[in-house]
Coordinates of C-alpha atoms in Angstrom, one line a residue:
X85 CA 0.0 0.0 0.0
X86 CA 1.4 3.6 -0.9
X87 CA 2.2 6.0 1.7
X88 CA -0.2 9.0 1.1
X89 CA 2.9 11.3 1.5
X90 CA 4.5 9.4 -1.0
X91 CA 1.6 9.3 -3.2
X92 CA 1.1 12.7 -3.1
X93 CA 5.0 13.4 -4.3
X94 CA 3.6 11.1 -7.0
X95 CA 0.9 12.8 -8.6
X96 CA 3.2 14.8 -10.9
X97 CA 5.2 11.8 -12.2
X98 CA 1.5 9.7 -13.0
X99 CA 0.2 13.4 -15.4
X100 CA 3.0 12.7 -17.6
X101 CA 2.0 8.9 -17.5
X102 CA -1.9 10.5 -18.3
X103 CA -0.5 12.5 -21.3
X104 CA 1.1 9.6 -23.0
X105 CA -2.2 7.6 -22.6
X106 CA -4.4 10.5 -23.7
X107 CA -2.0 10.6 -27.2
X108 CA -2.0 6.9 -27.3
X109 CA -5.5 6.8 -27.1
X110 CA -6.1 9.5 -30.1
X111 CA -3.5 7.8 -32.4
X112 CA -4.8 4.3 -31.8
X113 CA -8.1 5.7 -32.6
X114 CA -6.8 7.3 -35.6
X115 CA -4.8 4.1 -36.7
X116 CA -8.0 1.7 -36.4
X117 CA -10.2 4.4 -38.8
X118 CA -6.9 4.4 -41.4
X119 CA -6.6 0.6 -41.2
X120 CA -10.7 0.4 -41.7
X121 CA -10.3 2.9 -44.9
X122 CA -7.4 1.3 -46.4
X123 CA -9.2 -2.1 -46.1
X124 CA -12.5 -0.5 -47.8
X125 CA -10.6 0.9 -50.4
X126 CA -8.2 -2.2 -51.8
X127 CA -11.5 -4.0 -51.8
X128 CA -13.4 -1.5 -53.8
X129 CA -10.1 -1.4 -55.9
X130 CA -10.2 -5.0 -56.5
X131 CA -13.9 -5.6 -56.7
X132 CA -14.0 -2.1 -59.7
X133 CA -10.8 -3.6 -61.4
X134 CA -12.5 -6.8 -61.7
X135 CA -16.0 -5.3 -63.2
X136 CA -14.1 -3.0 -65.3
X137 CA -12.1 -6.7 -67.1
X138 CA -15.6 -7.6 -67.2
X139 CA -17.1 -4.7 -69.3
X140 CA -14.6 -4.5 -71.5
X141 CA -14.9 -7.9 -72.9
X142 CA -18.5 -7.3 -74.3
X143 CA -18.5 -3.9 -74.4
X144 CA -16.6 -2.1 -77.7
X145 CA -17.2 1.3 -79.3
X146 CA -16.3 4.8 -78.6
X147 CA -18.8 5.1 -75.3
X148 CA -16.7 2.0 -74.3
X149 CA -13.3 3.3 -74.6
X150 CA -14.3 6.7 -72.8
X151 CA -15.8 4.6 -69.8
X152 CA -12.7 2.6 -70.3
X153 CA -10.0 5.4 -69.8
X154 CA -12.5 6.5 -67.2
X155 CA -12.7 3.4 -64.9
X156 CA -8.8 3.3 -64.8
X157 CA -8.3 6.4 -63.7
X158 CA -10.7 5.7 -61.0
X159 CA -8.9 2.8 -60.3
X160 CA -5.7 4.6 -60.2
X161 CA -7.2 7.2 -57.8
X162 CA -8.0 4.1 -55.2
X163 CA -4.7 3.0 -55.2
X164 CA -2.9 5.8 -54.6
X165 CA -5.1 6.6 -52.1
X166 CA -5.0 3.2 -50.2
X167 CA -1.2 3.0 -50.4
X168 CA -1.2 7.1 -48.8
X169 CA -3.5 5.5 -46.1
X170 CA -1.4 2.2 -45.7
X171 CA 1.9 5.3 -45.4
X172 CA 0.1 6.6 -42.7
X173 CA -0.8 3.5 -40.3
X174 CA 3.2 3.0 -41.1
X175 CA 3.6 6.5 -39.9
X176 CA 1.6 5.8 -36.8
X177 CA 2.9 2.5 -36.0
X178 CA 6.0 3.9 -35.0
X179 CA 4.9 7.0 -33.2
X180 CA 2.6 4.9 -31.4
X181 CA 6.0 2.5 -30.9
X182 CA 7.8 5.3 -29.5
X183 CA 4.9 6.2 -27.3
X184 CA 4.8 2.9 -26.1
X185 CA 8.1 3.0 -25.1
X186 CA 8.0 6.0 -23.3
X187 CA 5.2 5.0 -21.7
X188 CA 6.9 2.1 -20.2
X189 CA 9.5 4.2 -19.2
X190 CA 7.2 6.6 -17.1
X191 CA 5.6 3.6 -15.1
X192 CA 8.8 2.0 -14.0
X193 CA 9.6 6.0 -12.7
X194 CA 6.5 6.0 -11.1
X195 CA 7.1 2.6 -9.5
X196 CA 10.6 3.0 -8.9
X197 CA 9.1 6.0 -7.3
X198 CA 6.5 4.7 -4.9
X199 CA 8.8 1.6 -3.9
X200 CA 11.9 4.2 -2.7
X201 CA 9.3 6.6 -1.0
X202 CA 7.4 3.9 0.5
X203 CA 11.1 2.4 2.5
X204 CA 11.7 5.9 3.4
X205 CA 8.8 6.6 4.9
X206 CA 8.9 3.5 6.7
X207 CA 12.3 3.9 8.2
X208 CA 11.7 7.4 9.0
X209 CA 8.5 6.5 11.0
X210 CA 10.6 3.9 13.1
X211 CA 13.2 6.5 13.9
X212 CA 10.7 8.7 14.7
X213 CA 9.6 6.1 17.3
X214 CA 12.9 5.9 18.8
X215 CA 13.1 9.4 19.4
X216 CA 14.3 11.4 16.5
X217 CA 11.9 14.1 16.0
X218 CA 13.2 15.7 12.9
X219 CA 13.4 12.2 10.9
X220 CA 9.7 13.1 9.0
X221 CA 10.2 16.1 8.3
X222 CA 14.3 15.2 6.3
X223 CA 11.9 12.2 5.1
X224 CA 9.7 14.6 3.4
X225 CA 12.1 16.9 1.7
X226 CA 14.0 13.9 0.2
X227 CA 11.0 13.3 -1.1
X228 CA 10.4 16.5 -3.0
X229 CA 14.0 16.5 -3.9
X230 CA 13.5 12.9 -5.5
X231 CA 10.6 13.4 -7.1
X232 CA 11.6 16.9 -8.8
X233 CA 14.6 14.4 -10.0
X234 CA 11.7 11.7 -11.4
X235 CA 9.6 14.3 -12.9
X236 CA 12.5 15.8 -15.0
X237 CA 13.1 12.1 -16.4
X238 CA 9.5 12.4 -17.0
X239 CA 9.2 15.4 -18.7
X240 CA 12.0 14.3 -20.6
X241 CA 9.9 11.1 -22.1
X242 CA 7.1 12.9 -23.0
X243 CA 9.1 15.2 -24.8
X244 CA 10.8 12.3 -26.4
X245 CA 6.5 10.8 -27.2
X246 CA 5.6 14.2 -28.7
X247 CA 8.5 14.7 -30.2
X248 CA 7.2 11.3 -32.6
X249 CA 3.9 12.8 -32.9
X250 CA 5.1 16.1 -34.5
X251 CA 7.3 14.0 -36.8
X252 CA 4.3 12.0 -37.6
X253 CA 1.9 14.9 -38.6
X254 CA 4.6 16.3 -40.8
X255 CA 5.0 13.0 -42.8
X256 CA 1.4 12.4 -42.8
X257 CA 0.9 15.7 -44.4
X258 CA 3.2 14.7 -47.1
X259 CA 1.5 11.8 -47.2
X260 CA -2.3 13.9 -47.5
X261 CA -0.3 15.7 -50.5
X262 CA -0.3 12.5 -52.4
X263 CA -4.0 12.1 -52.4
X264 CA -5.6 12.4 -55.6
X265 CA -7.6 16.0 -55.3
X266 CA -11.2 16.5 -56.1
X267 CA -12.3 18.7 -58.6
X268 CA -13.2 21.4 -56.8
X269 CA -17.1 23.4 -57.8
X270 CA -17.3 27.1 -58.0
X271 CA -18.4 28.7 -55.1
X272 CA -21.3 31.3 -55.6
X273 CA -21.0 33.4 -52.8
X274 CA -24.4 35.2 -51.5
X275 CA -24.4 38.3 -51.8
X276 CA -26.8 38.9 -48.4
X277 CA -27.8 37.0 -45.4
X278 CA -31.2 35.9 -44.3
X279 CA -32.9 35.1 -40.5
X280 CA -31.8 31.3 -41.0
X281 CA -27.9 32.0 -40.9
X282 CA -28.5 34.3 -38.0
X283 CA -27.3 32.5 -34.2
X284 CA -28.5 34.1 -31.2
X285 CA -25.2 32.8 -28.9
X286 CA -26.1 34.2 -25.0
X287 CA -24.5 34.3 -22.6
X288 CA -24.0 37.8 -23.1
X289 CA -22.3 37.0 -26.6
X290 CA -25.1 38.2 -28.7
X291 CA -26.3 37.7 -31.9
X292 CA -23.9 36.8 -35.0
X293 CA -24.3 35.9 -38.3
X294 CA -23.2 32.6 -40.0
X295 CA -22.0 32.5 -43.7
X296 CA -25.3 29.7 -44.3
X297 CA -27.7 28.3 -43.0
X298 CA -25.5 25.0 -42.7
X299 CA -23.3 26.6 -40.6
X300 CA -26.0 28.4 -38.7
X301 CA -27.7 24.9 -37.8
X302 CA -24.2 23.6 -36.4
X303 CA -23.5 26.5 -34.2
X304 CA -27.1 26.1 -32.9
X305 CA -27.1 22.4 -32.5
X306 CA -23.2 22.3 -30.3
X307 CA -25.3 25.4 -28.2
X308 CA -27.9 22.9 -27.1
X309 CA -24.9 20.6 -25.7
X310 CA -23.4 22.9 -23.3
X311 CA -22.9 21.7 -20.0
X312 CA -22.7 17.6 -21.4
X313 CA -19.5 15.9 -20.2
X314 CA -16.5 15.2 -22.0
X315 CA -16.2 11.4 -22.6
X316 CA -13.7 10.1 -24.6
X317 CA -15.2 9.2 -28.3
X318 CA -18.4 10.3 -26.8
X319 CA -21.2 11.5 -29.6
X320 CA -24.4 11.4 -28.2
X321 CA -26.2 14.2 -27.0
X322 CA -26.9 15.2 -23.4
X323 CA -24.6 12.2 -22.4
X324 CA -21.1 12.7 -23.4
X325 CA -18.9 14.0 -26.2
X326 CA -15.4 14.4 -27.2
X327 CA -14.2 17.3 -29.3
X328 CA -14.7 15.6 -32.2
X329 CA -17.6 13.7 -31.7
X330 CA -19.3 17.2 -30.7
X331 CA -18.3 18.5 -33.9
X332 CA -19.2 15.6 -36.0
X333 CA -22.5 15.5 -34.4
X334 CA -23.4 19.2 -34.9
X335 CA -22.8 19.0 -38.6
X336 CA -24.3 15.8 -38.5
X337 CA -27.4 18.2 -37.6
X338 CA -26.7 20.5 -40.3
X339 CA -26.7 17.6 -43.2
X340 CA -22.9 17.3 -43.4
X341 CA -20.6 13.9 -42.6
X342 CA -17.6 14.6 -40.4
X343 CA -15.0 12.1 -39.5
X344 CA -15.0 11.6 -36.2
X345 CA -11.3 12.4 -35.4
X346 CA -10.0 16.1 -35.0
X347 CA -7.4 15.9 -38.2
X348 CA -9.9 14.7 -40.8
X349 CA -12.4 17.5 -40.6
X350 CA -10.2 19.0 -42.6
X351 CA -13.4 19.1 -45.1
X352 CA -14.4 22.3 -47.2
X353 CA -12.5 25.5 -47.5
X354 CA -9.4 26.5 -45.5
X355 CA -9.8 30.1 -44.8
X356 CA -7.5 32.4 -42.4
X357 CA -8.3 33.5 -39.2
X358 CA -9.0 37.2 -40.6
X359 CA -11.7 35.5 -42.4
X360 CA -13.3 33.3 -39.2
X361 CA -16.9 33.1 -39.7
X362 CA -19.6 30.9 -37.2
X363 CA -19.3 27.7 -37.5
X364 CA -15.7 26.9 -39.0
X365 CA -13.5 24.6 -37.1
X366 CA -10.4 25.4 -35.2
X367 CA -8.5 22.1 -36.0
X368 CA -5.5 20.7 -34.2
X369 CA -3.7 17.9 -35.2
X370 CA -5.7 16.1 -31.8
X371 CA -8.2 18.4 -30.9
X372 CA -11.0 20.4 -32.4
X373 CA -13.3 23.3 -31.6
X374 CA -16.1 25.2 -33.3
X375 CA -15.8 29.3 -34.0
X376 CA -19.0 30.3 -32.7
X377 CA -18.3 34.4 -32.9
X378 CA -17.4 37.1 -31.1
X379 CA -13.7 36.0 -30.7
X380 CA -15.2 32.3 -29.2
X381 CA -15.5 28.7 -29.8
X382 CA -17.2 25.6 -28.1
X383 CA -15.6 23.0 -27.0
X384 CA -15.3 19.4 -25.3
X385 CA -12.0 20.5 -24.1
X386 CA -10.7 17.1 -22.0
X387 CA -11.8 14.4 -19.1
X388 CA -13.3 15.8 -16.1
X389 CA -14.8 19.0 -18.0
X390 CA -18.1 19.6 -19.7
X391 CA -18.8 21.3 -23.3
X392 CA -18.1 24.8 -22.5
X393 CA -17.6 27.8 -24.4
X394 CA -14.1 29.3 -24.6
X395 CA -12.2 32.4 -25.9
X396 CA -10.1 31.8 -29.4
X397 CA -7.4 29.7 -29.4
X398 CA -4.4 28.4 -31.6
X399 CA -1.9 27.1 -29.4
X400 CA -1.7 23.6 -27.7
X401 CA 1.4 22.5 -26.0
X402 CA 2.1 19.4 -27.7
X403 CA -0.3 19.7 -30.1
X404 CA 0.5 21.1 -33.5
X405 CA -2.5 23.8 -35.2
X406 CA -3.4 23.1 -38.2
X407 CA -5.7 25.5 -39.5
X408 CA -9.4 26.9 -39.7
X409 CA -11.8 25.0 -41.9
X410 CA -15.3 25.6 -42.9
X411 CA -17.4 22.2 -44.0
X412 CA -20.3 24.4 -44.7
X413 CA -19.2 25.0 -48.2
X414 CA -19.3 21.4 -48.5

């Protein structure tokens, strides 16, 4: 049993062992919806490849040609796209290798830790006993002085885990770079704005206007879960949510598919933060929030909070930004 003394001296070394799991949990996440895409894809590649053998032995002509040329670039498209996805579980694998590692490292500190603590406590308790009155209190600043000394070993595997993390989102964005783009449809901007992309936010916010009704709906819809806990991978209203899920969900109300992971909501328009309007998404490369207006965004920040509405942010420690989004364009 851990001495509470020594378990409180503990505490800081177990938040670095919480970080490592948080990541690990968002990259095995991540890796199980890649894995899940890559195998959809090779079989829709194999199952189209195999049709288009098919057609092309009873079907000759002009009309059959173009449908031919066509079909293989289709084809084409899959593949490359299902060997970018198989890069990226690649990619993962070994940050999530590294974070492993670390991860092991961290709990021996903390046990290595508790097991020292837990001796010293013990001895100095029996020379207390015998008469030594200032034996706790040398017991107790050896155990500060040893557990600044842990936490720095700490700090420094963590930095080692993210450190793998930030390499991994750079190589998966050269990896995103390879995907076959759509061909994108031109925008007609509206030229005024009607009652339904208007959002009445409270809480002394105010009223502010969205750039469609799309949008509009979203904003509206993450409003009604304020106050819901944060649960990891949580997506169901007025029981939990995670910062994705909330997101995903919102849109979800609006008529638009998310992904329900922070990085791939990277759906619609990029647009600068000079251009923010309600509704776009503040993406991080493990966390996402939802501009609201008026300098805010909503949030399912992290276990043991609640949706909430917070000022503007573009800085996570740990966390690389990756820009603003708006899916309503979609």
């Amino acid at each position: 049993m851990t001495n509470p003394v020594v378990g409180l001296f503990a505490d800081p070394i177990r938040d670095r062992l919480r970080d490592l799991v948080d990541h690990a949990e968002l990259a095995e996440h991540a890796q199980t919806d890649l894995r899940s895409a890559a195998s959809t894809l090779l079989d829709q590649h194999n199952r189209l490849h195999t049709e288009q053998q098919t057609i092309a032995q009873h079907w000759h002509g002009a009309a059959a040609a173009s449908f031919g040329s066509h079909s293989t670039n289709v084809v084409a498209q899959i593949n490359t796209t299902a060997q970018a996805l198989s890069g990226a579980n690649t990619v993962l694998t070994g940050a999530l290798g590294e974070l492993r590692t670390q991860h092991a490292a961290v709990s021996r500190l903390v046990d290595e830790y508790t097991s020292q603590g837990n001796q010293l406590m013990t001895a100095a308790n029996s020379l207390a006993g015998a008469g030594h009155p200032t034996a706790m209190i040398d017991a107790v600043n050896h155990l500060s002085a040893l557990s600044k000394r842990y936490v720095t070993e700490a700090d420094t595997a963590v930095h080692t885990a993210h450190t793998a993390f930030t390499t991994a989102t750079k190589d998966l964005g050269v990896l995103e770079k390879q995907l076959p783009q759509p061909k994108r449809v031109p925008k007609h901007q509206p030229t005024h704005t009607s009652a339904s992309d208007k959002v009445n936010l409270g809480h002394g916010l105010g009223t502010v206007t969205a750039p469609n009704p799309r949008a509009a709906t979203a904003v509206r819809a993450a409003l009604t879960q304020l106050g819901v806990p944060y649960v990891w991978a949580g997506e169901t209203p007025g029981k939990g949510f995670d910062c994705s899920g909330l997101t995903a969900w919102a849109y979800g109300k609006a008529g638009i598919s998310l992904p329900h992971y922070a990085s791939s909501q990277r759906i619609g328009a990029k647009v600068s933060e000079k251009d923010l309007k309600p509704g776009d998404l503040v993406i991080f490369s493990g966390h996402v929030t939802m501009y609201i207006g008026k300098g805010h965004v909503i949030a399912a920040p992290y276990t043991g909070t609640d949706v909430q509405i917070q000022p503007l942010f573009t800085s996570i420690a740990g966390d690389p930004f990756l820009g603003f989004w708006r899916p309503s364009v979609k």
